[in-house]
Coordinates of N, CA and C in Angstrom, one line a residue:
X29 N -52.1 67.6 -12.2 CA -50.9 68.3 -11.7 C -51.3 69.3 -10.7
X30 N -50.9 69.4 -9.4 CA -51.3 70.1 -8.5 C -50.4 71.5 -8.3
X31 N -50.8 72.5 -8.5 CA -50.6 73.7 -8.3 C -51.1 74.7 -7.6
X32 N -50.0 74.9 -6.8 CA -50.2 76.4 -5.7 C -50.0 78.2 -6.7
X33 N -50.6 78.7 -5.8 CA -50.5 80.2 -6.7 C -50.5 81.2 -4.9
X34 N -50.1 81.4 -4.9 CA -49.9 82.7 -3.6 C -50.1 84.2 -4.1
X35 N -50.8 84.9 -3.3 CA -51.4 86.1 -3.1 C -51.3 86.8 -1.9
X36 N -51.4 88.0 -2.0 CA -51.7 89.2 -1.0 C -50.6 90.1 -1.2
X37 N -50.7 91.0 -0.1 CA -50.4 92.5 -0.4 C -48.4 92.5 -0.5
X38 N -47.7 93.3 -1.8 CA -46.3 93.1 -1.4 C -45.4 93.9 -0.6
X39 N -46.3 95.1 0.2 CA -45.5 96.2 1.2 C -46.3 96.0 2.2
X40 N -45.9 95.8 3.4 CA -46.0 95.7 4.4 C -45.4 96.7 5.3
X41 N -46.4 97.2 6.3 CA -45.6 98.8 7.2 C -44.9 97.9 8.1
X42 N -44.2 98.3 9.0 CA -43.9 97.3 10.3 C -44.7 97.6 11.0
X43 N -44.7 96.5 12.5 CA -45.9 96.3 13.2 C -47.0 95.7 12.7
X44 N -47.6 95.7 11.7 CA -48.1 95.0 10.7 C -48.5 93.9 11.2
X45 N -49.3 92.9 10.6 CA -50.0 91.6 10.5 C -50.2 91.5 8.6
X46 N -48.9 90.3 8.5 CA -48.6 90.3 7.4 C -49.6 88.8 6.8
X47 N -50.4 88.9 5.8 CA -51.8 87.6 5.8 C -50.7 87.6 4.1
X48 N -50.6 86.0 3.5 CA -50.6 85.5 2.6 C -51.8 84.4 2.5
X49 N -52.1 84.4 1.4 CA -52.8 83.4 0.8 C -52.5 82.2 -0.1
X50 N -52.3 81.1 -0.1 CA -52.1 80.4 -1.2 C -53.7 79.3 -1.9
X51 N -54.0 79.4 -3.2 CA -54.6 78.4 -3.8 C -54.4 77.4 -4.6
X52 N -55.1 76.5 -3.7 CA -54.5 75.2 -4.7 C -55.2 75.0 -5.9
X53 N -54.4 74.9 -7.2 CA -55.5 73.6 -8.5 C -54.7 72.7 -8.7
X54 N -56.2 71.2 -8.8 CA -55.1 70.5 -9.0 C -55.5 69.2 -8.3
X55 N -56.1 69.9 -7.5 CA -55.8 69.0 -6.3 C -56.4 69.5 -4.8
X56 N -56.9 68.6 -3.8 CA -57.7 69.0 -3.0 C -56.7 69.5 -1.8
X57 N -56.5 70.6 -0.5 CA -56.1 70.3 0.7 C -56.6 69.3 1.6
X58 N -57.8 68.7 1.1 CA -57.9 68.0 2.1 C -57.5 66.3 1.8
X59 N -56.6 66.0 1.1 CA -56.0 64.6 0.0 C -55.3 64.4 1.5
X60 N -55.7 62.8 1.8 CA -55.0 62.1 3.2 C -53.3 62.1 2.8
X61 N -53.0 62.5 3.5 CA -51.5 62.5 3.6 C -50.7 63.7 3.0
X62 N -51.3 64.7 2.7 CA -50.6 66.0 2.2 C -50.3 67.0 3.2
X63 N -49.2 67.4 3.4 CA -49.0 68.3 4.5 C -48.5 70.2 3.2
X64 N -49.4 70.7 3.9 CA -49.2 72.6 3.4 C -49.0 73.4 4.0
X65 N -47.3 74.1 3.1 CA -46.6 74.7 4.1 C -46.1 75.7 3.7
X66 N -46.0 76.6 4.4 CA -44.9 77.9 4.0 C -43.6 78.3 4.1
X67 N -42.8 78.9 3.4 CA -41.5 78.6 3.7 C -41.1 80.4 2.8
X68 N -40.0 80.2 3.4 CA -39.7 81.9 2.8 C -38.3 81.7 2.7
X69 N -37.4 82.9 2.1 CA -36.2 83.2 1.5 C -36.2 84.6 2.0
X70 N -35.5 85.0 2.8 CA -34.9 86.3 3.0 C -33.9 86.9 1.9
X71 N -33.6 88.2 1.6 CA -32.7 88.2 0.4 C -31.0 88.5 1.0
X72 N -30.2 87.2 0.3 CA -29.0 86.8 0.8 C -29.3 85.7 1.9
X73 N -30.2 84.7 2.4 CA -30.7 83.9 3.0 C -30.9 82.6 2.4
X74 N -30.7 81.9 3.5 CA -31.3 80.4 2.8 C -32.8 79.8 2.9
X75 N -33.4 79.4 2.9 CA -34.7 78.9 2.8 C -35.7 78.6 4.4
X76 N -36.4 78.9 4.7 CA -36.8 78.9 6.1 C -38.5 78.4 6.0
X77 N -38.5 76.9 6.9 CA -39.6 76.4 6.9 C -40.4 77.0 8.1
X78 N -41.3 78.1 7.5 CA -42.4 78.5 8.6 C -43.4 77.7 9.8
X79 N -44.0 76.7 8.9 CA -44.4 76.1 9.2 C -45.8 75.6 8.5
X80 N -46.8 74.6 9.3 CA -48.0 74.1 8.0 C -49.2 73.9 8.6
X81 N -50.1 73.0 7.7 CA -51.4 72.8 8.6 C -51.4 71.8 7.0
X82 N -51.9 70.2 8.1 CA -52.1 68.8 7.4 C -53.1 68.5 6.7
X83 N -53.4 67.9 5.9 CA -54.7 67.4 5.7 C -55.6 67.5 6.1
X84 N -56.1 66.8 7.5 CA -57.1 67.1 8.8 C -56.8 68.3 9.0
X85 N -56.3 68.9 9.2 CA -56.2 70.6 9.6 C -55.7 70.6 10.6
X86 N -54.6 70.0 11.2 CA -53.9 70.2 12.0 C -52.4 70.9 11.7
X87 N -52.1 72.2 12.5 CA -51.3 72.7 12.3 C -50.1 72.7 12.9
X88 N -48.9 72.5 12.9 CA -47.5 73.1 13.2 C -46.4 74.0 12.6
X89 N -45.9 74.9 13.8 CA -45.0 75.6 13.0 C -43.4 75.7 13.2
X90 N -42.7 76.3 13.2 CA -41.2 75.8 13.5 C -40.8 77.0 14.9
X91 N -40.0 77.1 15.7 CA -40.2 76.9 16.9 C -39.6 78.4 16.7
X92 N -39.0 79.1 15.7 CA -38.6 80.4 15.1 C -39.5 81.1 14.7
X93 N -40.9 80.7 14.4 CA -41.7 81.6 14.2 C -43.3 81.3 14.6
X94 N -42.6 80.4 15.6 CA -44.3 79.6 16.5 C -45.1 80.9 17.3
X95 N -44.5 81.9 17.7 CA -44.6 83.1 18.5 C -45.6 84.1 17.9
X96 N -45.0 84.3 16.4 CA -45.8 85.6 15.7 C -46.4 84.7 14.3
X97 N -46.7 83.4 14.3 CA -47.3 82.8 12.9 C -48.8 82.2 13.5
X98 N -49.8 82.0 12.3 CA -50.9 81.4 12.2 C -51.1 81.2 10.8
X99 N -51.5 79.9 10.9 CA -52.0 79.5 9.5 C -52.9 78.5 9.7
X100 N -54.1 79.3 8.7 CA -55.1 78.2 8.9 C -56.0 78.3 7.6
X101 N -57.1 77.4 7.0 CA -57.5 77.4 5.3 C -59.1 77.6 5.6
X102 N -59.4 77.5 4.4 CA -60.4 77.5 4.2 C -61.0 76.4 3.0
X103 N -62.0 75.2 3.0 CA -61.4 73.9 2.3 C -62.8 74.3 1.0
X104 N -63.6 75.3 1.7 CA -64.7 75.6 0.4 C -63.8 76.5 -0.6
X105 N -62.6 76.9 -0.3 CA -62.5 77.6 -1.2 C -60.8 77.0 -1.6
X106 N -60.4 75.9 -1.4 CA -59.4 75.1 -1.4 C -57.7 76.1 -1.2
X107 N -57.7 76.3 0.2 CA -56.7 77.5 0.0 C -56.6 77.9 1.8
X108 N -54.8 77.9 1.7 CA -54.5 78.1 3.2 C -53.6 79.5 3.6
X109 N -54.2 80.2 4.6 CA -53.7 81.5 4.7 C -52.6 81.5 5.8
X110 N -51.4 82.1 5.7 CA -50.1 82.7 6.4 C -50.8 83.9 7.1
X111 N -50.7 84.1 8.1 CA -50.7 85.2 9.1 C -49.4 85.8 10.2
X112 N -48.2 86.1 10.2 CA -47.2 86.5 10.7 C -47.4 88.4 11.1
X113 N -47.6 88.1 12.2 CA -47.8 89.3 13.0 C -46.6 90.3 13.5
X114 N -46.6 91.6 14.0 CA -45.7 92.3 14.0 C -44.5 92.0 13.3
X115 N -44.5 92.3 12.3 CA -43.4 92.3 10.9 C -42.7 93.1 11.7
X116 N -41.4 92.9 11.2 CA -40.2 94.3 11.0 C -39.5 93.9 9.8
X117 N -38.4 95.0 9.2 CA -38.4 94.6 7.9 C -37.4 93.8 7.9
X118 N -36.9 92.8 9.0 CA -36.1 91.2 8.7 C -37.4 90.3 8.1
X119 N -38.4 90.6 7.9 CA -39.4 89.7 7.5 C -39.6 90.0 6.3
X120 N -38.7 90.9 5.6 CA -38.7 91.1 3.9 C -38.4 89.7 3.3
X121 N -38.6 89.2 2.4 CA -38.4 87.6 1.9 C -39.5 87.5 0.5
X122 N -39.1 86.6 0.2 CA -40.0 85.9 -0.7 C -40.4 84.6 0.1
X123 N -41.9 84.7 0.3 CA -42.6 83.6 0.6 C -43.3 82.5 -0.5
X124 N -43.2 81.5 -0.3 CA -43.4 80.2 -0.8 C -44.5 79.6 -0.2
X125 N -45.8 79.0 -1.0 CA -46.3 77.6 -0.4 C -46.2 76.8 -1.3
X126 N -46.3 75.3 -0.3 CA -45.6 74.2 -0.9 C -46.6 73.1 -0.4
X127 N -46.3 72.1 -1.1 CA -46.5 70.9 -0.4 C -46.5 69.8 -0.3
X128 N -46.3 68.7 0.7 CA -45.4 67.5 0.5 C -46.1 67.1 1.6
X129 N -45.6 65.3 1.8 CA -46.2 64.3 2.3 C -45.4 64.6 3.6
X130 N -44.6 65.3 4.5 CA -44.4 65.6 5.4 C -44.3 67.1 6.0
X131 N -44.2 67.4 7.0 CA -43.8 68.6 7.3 C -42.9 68.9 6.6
X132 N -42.1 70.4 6.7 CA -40.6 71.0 6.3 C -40.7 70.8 5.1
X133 N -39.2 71.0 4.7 CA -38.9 71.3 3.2 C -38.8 70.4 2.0
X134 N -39.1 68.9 2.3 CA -39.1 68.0 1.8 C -40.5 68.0 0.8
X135 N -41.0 69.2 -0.4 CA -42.2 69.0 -1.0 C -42.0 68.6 -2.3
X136 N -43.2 68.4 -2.7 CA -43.5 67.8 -4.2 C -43.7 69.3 -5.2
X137 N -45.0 69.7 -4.5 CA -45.1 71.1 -5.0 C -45.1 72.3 -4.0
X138 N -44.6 73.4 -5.7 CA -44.6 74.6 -4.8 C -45.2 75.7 -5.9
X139 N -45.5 76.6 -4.6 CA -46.2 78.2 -5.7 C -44.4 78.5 -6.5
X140 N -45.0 79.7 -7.3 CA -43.5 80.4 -7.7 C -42.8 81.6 -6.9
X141 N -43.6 81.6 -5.6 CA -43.4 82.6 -4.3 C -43.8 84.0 -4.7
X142 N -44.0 85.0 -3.9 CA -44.6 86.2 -3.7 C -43.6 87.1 -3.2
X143 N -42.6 88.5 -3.6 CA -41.7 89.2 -2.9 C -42.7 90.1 -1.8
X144 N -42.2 90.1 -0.6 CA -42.9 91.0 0.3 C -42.0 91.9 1.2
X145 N -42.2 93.1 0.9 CA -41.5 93.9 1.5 C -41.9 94.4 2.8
X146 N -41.2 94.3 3.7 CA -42.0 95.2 5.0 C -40.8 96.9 5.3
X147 N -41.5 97.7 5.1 CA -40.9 99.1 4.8 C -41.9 100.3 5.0
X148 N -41.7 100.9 5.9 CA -42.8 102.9 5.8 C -42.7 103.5 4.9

């Protein structure tokens, strides 16, 4: 059974470069055909697909947050990192990683998400 777990800091200043972490057990990132992705919930919001990076390590993100996102892993240590730059605190949310045989929200698995505040 494959399992994500997400990590890093939960206050964030604005201006900020906000880094999450997710680790996989369970299961490898680099399994042909798995796409790993991030996704967040603003509070009173619906679900928002950040974007991912594939098996091969090729990445895409969604065209709302292609501007201030990076995400890229590390496969020695089976685990892919969120980077969203200049926060303001509309980027308060609970972030999610997930993952599924396609891009977007369509996953098999998911972490149990991380609350992150961005606030001085």
């Amino acid at each position: 059974q494959v399992q994500l777990q997400e990590s890093g800091p939960g206050l964030v200043k604005p201006s900020q470069t906000l880094s999450l972490t997710c680790t996989v057990h369970g299961g490898s990132i680099t399994t042909n055909g798995y796409y790993w992705s991030w996704i967040r919930q603003p509070p009173g919001k619906g679900l928002e697909w950040m974007g991912g990076i594939s098996y091969s390590g090729v990445t895409n993100y969604s065209p709302s947050f292609k501007s201030r996102t990076s995400i890229s892993r590390d496969t020695s240590k089976n685990q892919f990192t969120l980077h969203l730059s200049s926060v303001t605190p509309e980027d308060t949310a609970v972030y999610t990683c997930a993952a599924g045989l396609t891009w977007g929200m369509n996953y098999d698995y998911r972490g149990q998400g991380t609350q992150v505040t961005v606030s001085s």
